[in-house]
XYZ file of C-alpha atoms in Angstrom:
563
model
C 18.948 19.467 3.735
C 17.184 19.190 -0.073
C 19.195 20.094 -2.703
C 17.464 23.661 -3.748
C 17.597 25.018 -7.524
C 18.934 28.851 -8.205
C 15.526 28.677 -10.180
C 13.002 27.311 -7.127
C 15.544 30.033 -4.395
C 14.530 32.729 -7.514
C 10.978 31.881 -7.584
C 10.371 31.799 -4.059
C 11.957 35.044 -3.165
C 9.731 36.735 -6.295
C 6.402 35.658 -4.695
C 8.038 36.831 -0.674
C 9.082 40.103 -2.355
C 5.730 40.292 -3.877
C 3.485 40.666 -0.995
C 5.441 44.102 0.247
C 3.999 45.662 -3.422
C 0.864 47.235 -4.602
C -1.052 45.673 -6.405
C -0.232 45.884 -9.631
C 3.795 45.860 -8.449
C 2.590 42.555 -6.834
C 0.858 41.278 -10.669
C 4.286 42.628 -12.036
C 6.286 40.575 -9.487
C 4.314 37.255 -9.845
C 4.751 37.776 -13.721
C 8.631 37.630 -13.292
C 8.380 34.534 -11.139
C 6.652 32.836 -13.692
C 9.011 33.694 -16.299
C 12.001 32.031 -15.075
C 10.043 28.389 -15.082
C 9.082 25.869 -17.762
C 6.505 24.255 -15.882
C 6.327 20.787 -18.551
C 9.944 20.157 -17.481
C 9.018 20.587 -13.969
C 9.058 16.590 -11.932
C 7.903 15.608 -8.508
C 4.464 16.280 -7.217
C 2.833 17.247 -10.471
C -0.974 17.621 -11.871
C -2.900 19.576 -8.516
C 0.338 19.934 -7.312
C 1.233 22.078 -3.913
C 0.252 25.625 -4.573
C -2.556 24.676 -6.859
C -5.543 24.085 -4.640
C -4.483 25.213 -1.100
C -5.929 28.823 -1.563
C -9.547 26.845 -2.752
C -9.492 24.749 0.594
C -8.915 27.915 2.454
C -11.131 30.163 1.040
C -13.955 26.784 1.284
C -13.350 27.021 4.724
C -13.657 30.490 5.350
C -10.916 32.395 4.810
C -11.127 35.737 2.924
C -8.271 37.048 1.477
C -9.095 40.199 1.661
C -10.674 39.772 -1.516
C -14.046 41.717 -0.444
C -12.107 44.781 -0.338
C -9.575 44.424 -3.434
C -9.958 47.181 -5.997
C -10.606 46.355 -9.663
C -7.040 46.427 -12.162
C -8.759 45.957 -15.257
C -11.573 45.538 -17.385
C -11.858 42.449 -20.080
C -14.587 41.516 -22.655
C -14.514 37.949 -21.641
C -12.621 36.177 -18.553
C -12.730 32.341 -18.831
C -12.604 30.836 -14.968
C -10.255 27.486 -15.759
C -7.057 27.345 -18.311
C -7.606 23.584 -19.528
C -9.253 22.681 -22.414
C -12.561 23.163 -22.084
C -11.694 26.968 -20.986
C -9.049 27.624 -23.703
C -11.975 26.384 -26.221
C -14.026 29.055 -24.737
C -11.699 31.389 -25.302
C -11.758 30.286 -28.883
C -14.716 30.169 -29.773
C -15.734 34.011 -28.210
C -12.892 35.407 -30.126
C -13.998 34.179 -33.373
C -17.445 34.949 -32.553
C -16.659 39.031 -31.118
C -13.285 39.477 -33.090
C -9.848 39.952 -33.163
C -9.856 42.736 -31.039
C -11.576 41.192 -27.838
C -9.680 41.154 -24.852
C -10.167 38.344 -22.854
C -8.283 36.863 -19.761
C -8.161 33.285 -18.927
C -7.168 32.447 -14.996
C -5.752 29.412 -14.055
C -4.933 28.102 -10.510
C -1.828 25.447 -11.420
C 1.321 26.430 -12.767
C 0.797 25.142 -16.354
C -1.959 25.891 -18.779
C -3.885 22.247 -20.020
C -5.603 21.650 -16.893
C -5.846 17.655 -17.133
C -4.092 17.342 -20.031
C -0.792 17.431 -19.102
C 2.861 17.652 -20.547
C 5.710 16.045 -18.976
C 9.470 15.940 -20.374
C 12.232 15.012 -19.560
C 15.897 14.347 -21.094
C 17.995 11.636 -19.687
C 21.215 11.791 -21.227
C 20.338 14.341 -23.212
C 17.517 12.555 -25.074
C 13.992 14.418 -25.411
C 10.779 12.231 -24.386
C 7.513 13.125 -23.802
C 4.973 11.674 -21.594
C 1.090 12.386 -20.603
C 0.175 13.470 -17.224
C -3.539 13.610 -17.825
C -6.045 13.181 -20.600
C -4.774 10.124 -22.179
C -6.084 10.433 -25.873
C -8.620 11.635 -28.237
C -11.328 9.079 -27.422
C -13.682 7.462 -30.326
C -13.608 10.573 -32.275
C -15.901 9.678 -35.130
C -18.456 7.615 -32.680
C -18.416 10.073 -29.544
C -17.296 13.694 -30.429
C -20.184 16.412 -31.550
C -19.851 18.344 -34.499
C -18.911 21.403 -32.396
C -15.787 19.171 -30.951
C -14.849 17.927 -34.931
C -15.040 21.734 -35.842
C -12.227 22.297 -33.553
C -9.979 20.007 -34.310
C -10.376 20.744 -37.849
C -9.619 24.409 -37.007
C -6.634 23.327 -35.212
C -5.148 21.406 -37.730
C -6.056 17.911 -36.254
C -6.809 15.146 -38.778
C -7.462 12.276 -36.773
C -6.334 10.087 -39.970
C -2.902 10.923 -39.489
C -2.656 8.830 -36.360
C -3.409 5.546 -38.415
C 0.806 5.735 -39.469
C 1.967 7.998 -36.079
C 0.618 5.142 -34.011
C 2.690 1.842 -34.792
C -0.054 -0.251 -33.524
C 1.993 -3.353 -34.196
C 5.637 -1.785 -32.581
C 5.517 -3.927 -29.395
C 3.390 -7.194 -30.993
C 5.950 -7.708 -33.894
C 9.133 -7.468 -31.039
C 7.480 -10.492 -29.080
C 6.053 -8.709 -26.292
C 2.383 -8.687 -24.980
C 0.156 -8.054 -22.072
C 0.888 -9.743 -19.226
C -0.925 -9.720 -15.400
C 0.819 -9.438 -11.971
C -0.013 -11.198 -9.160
C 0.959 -9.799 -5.908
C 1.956 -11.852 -2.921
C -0.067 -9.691 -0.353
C -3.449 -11.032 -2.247
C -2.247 -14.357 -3.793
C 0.617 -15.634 -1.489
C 3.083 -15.140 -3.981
C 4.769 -12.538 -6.803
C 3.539 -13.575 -10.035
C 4.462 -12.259 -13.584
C 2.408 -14.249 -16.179
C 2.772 -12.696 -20.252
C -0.253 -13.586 -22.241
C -2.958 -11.776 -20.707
C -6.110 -13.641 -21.549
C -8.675 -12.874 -19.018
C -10.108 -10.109 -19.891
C -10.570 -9.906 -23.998
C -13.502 -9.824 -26.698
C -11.629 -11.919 -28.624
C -11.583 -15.421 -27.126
C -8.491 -17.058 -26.553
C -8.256 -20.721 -27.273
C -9.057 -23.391 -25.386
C -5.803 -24.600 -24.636
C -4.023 -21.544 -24.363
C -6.263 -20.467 -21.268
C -6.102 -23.439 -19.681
C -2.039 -22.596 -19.805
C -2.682 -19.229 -18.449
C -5.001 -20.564 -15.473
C -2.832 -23.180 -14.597
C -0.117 -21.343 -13.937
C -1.814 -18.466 -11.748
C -0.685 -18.511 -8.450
C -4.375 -19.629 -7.198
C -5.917 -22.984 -5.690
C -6.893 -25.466 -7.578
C -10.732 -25.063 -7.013
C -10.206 -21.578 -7.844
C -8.962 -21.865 -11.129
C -11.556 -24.556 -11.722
C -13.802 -21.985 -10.880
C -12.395 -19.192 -13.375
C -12.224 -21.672 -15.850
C -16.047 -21.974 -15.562
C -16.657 -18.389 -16.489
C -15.160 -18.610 -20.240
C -18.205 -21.523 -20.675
C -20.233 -20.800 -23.306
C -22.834 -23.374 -22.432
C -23.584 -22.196 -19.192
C -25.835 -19.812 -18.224
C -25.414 -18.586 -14.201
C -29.309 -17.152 -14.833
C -30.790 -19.697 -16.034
C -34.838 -19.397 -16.581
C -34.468 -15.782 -15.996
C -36.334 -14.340 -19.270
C -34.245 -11.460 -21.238
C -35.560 -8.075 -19.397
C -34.827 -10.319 -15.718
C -31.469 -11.051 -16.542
C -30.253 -7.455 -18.468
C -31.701 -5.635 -15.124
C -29.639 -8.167 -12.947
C -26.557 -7.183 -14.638
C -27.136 -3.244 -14.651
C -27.993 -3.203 -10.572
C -25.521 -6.043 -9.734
C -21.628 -4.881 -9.152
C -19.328 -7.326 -10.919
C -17.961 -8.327 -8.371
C -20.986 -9.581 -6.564
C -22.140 -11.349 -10.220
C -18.952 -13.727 -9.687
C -19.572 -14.736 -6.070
C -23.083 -14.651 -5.913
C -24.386 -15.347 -9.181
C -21.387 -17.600 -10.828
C -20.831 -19.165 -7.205
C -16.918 -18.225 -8.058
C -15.052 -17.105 -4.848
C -13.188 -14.200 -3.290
C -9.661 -15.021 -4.669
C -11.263 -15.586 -8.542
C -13.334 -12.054 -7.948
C -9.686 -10.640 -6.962
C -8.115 -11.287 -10.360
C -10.249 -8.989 -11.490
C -11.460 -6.135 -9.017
C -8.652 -3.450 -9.622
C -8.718 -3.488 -13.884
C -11.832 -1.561 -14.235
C -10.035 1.589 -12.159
C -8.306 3.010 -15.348
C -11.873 4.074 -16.889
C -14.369 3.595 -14.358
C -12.659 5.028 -11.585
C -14.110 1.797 -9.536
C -13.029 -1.298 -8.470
C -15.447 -4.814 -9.650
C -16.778 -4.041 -6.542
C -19.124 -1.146 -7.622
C -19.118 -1.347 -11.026
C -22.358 -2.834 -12.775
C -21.706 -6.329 -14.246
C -23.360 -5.039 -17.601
C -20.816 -2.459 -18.402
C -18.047 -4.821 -17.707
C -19.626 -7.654 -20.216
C -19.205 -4.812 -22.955
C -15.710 -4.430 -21.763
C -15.355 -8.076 -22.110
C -14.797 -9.561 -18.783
C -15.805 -12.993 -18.324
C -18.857 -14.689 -17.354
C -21.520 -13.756 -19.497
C -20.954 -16.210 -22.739
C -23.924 -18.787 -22.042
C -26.577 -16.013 -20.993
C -27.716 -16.011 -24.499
C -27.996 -11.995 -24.511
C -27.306 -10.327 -27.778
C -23.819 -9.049 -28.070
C -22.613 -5.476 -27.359
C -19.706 -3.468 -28.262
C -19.373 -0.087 -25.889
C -18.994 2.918 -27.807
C -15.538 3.604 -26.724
C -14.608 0.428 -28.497
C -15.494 0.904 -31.877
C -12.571 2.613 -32.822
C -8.813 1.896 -32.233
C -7.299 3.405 -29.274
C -4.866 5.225 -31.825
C -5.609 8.628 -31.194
C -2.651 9.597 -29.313
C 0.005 12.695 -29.266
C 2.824 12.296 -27.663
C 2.361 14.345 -24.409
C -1.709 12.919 -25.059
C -4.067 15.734 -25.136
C -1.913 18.350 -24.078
C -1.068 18.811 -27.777
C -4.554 20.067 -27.880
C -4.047 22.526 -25.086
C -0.873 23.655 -26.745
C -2.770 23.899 -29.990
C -5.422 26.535 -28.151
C -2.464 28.384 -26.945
C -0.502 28.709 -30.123
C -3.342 30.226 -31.853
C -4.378 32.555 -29.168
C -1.121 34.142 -28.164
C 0.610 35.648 -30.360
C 4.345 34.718 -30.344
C 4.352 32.175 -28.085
C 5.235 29.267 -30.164
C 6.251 28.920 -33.795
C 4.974 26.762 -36.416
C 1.376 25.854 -37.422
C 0.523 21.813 -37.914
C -0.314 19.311 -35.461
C 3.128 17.804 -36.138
C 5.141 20.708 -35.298
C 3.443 21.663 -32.230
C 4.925 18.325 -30.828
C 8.283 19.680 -30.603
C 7.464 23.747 -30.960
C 8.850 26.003 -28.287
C 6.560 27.657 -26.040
C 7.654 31.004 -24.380
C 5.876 31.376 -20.933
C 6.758 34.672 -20.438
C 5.063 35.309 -23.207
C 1.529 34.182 -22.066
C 0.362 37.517 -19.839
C 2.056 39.972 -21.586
C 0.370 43.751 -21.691
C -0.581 44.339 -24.961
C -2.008 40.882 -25.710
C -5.673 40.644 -26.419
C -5.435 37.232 -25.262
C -3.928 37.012 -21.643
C -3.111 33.333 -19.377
C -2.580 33.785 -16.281
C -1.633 31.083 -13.974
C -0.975 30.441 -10.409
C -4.477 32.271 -10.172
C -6.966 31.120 -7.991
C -10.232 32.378 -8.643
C -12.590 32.579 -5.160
C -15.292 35.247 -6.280
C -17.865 35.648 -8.767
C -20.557 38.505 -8.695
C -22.550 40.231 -11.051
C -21.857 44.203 -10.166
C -24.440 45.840 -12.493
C -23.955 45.270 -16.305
C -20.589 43.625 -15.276
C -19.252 40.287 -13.405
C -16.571 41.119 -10.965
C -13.716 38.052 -10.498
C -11.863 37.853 -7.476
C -8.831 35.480 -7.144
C -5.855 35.134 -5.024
C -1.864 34.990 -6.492
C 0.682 34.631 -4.741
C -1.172 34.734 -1.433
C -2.174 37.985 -2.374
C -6.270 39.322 -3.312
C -6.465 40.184 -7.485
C -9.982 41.970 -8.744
C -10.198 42.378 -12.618
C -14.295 43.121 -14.412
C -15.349 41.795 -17.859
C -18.730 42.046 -19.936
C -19.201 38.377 -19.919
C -17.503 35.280 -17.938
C -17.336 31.249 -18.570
C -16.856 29.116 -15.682
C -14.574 26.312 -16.993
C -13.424 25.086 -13.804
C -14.602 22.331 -11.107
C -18.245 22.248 -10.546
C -17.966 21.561 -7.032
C -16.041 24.953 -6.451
C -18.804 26.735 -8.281
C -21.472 27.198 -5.161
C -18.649 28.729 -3.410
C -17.524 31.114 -6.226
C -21.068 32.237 -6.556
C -22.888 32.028 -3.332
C -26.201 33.976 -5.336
C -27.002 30.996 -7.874
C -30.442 29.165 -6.855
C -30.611 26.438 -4.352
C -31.203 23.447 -7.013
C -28.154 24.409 -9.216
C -26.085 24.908 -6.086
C -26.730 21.476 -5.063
C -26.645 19.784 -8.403
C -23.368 21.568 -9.320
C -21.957 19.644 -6.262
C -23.519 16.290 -6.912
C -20.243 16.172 -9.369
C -17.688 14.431 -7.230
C -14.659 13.456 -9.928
C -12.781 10.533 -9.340
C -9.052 11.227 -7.746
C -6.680 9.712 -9.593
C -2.828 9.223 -10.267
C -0.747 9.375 -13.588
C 3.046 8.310 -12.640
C 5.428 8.649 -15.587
C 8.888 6.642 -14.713
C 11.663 6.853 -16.767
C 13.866 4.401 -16.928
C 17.574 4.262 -18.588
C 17.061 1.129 -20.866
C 13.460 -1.409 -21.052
C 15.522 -4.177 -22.109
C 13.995 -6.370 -18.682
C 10.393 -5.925 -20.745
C 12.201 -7.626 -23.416
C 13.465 -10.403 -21.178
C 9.889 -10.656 -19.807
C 8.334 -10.411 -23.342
C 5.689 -8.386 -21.894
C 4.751 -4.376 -23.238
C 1.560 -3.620 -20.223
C 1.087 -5.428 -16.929
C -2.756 -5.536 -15.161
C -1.978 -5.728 -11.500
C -5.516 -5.778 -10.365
C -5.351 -6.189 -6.610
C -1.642 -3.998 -6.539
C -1.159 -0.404 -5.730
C -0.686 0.788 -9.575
C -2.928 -1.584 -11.186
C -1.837 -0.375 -14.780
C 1.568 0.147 -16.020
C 3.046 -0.090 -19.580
C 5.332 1.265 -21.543
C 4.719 4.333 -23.603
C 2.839 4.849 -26.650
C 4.531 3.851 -29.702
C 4.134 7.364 -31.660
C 5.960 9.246 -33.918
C 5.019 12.679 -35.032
C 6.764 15.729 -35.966
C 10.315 14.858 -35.291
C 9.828 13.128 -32.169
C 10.929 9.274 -32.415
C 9.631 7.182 -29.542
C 12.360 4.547 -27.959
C 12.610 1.755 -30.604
C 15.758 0.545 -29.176
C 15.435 -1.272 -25.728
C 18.611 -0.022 -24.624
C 17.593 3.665 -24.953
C 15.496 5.544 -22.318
C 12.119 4.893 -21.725
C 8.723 6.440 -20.163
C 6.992 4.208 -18.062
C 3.306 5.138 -17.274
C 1.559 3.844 -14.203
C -2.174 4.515 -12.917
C -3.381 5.028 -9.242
C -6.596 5.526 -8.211
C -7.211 5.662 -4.918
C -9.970 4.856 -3.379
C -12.586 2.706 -0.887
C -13.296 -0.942 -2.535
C -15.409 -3.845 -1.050
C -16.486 -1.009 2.150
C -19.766 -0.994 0.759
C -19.746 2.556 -0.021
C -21.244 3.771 -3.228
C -19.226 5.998 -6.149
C -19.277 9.601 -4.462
C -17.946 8.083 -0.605
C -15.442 5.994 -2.396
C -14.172 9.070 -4.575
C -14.429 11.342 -1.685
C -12.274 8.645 0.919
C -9.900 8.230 -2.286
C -9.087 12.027 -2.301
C -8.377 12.306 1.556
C -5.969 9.454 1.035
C -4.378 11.137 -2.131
C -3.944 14.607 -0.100
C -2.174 12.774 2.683
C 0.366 11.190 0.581
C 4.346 12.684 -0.295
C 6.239 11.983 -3.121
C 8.586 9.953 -0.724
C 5.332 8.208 -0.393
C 5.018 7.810 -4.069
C 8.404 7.129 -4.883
C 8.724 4.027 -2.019
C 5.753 2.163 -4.086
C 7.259 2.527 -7.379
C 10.414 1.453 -6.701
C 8.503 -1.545 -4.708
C 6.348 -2.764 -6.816
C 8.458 -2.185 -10.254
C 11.637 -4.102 -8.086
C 9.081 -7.292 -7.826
C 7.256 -6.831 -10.815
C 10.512 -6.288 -13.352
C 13.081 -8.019 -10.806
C 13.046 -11.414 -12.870
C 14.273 -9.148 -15.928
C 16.997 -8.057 -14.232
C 15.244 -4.487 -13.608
C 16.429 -2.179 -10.691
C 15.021 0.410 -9.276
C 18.185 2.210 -7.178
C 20.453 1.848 -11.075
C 17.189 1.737 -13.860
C 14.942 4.716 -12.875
C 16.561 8.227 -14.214
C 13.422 10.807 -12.943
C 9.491 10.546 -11.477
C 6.877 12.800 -12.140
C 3.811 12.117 -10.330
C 0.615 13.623 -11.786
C -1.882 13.453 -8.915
C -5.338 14.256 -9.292
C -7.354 14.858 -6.764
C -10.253 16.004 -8.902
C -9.590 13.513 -11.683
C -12.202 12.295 -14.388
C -15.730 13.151 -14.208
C -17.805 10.171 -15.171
C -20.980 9.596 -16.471
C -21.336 5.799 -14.713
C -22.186 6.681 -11.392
């Protein structure tokens, strides 16, 4: 039988007791529940985790709640439909525009407030650390956020300049370690660690040093041959194509397809590179255009004589980074909209601050969070909207002058069955890419060191990203600097379709069916797997080296703008 917590026994009993109450003894009951948890400490099944989307399917599929029927509890100037960013904002922004005094309500259906971005910790041997289980970073700030976006940070207390000395850019460099790429047996016949990643870069390795790397891939001869050819400047694979032919060859051609059929390279060459676009595409090589990867700088493209082009997301270092990634954000949002429920007031200190969850619905707050809070309905009833949600199992009805749907798009035609036809249908054209953020911690990351490697692409594996954490320090919190302390190890999954022939939305939607199928057990079993074969040469262990798991799983993941 599972070991079960006092806490989880406590929690459980709370919600059972609940559904006996009235209503508001019910809102009361939940309340206590969530009191007695700390939801960033909180490991397993994590991000949509069970309990955060199960009411949604239902109520998709016909099941009522008895929500037509559930009597109003209160009345709210604003109520903000989603508790991540986006919906916190929101909340912001109407509070400084009606005042002080307006009461607004933010609902929430996971257990945590952040929505994507969020906060895992943990403390082996007693030691803090702090890892991302969503929204990575603050992307290209100064190239890609609006002035609306800069406002807020600024409000916040976020000076993006203060990441140039948090983020020791050259931690893992000046220790000897570097990217490195795993091939797995299953694809090329045999496990393969190589350090000295130098496929994929914009700055060109030498000559000689990727004929080293080639040589010792785990490939046939005419293959490497083959991926040897791509780095050649002097050959162009569209040759007497004029500029416009060749630039609309690469926008409606996958990668993928570019190597075999247009750079005559073959099937195990196209494989060293088909899972390493997942992390920010969401897609394989397989259905990703060949002209977004050349900006990424993937190979291939030297001798087409096209001008050169740096994406957007590259003109800045990838620096911007808190420790728990954007949940610092989230917690930022909170801190200044409930009162009391965390001390201090810098970016720095909200790091390590405190955060009191009991203190997030509290009667008497202008400014209430309520999670666990799964809102179904949406209807305008005269000069007000009326929000129905489910808690607990149980049907919750509150009114408000004004509301802000923050939450999936796709769950938005079923919220509000009266909007028009067209936005109906294009609210549902956004189908988000599932995806999976694993942090592992492990006691020491001394086999790294052995390995001399700090990230490992393992483009045709199950996790086709993993690296050790970000090397940040901010307000108080030291990250691992000694490879005999603890470390978080972060690992990406995205699940999904590749080389079926289906296009963005079918892979994204077969991807989530898979993710909804799979247990932690199932989770757990390829960790320990592929870190065993990956890590096994420096001397790494899964049954003695890993201390906890927290798997972040996303089945409504990124929304992207390539598809």
């Amino acid at each position: 039988m599972p070991h079960i917590t006092r806490r989880d026994f406590l929690n459980g009993s709370a919600l059972a007791i609940a559904a006996g109450l009235t209503p508001a003894a019910q809102l009361a009951a939940e309340q206590l529940a969530d009191s007695a948890r700390y939801p960033p400490a909180l490991t397993g099944l994590r991000g949509q985790h069970p309990g955060s989307f199960e009411a949604a399917h239902a109520f998709r599929d016909g099941q009522r709640f008895g929500i037509d029927s559930a009597a109003s509890e209160a009345s709210h100037d604003l109520v903000v439909v989603g508790g991540g960013i986006s919906g916190l904002a929101a909340a912001y922004f109407y509070r400084r525009a009606a005042g002080a005094q307006a009461r607004i309500l933010v609902l929430d259906n996971c257990d945590d407030f952040g929505g994507h971005a969020k906060r895992n910790e943990f403390s082996p041997a007693g030691r803090l650390l702090i890892g991302y289980g969503g929204s990575q970073s603050i992307q290209s700030p100064k190239a890609l956020w609006s002035d609306t976006a800069k406002e807020l940070l600024r409000d916040l207390g976020v000076d993006v300049a203060r990441f140039n000395t948090a983020f020791d850019r050259d931690f893992y460099s000046s220790n000897g370690l570097t990217r490195g790429v795993f091939f797995d047996r299953e694809t090329f016949g045999r496990d393969v660690l190589l350090p000295g990643d130098v496929l994929r870069s914009r700055d060109k390795a030498a000559r000689p040093e990727l004929e080293r790397f080639i040589a010792a891939m785990p490939m046939a001869d005419a293959s490497k041959a083959q991926l040897l050819a791509l780095y050649d400047a002097e050959r162009d694979p569209l040759a007497g194509k004029s500029t416009a032919e060749k630039r609309k060859i690469l926008k409606t051609t996958s990668y993928r397809d570019y190597l075999i059929k247009i750079c005559d390279a073959n099937a195990e060459v196209a494989n060293c590179f088909q899972g390493r676009p997942l992390g920010f595409f969401g897609l394989g090589a397989d259905a990703v255009a060949a002209a977004d990867l050349r900006d990424f700088g993937y190979p291939g493209f030297a001798g087409l004589g096209l001008d050169s082009h740096q994406a957007a997301e590259l003109r800045e270092p990838y620096i911007y980074h808190f420790p728990d990634g954007n949940a610092s954000l989230a917690r930022l949002l909170v801190r200044s909209l409930v009162p009391g429920i965390a001390g201090g007031h810098t970016m720095s200190d909200i790091v390590l601050a405190g955060f009191n969850y009991d203190r997030l619905d509290r009667d008497g707050n202008q400014v209430r969070i309520r999670l666990d809070s799964t809102v179904i309905d949406v209807r305008q009833d005269g000069e007000q909207v009326s929000i129905g949600y489910v808690r607990g199992g149980n049907p919750h009805r509150v009114t408000a002058k004004h509301a802000v749907l923050a939450c999936f798009h796709t769950m938005i035609p079923y919220l509000m069955p009266e909007l028009p036809a067209a936005q109906r249908t294009a609210l549902s054209q956004n189908v988000k890419t599932p995806l999976v953020y694993t942090n592992v911690v492990v006691r020491n990351w001394q086999p790294w060191v052995k390995l001399k490697i700090s990230q490992i692409a393992a483009p045709t594996s199950f996790f086709t990203d993993i690296a050790l954490d970000f090397p940040v320090d901010l307000g108080g919190y030291r990250h691992p600097r000694d490879p005999a302390e603890p470390m978080v190890l972060h690992l990406e999954y995205v699940p999904g379709a590749p080389n079926s022939g289906l296009d963005a939305r079918a892979q994204f939607r077969a991807g989530r069916q898979q993710l909804l199928t799979m247990t932690f057990a199932d989770f757990e079993a390829r960790i320990r797997d592929q870190l065993d074969r990956m890590l096994g040469p420096g001397g790494f262990v899964s049954e003695r080296d890993i201390a906890a798991i927290t798997v972040n799983r996303w089945a409504h993941g990124l929304s992207l703008i390539h598809i």
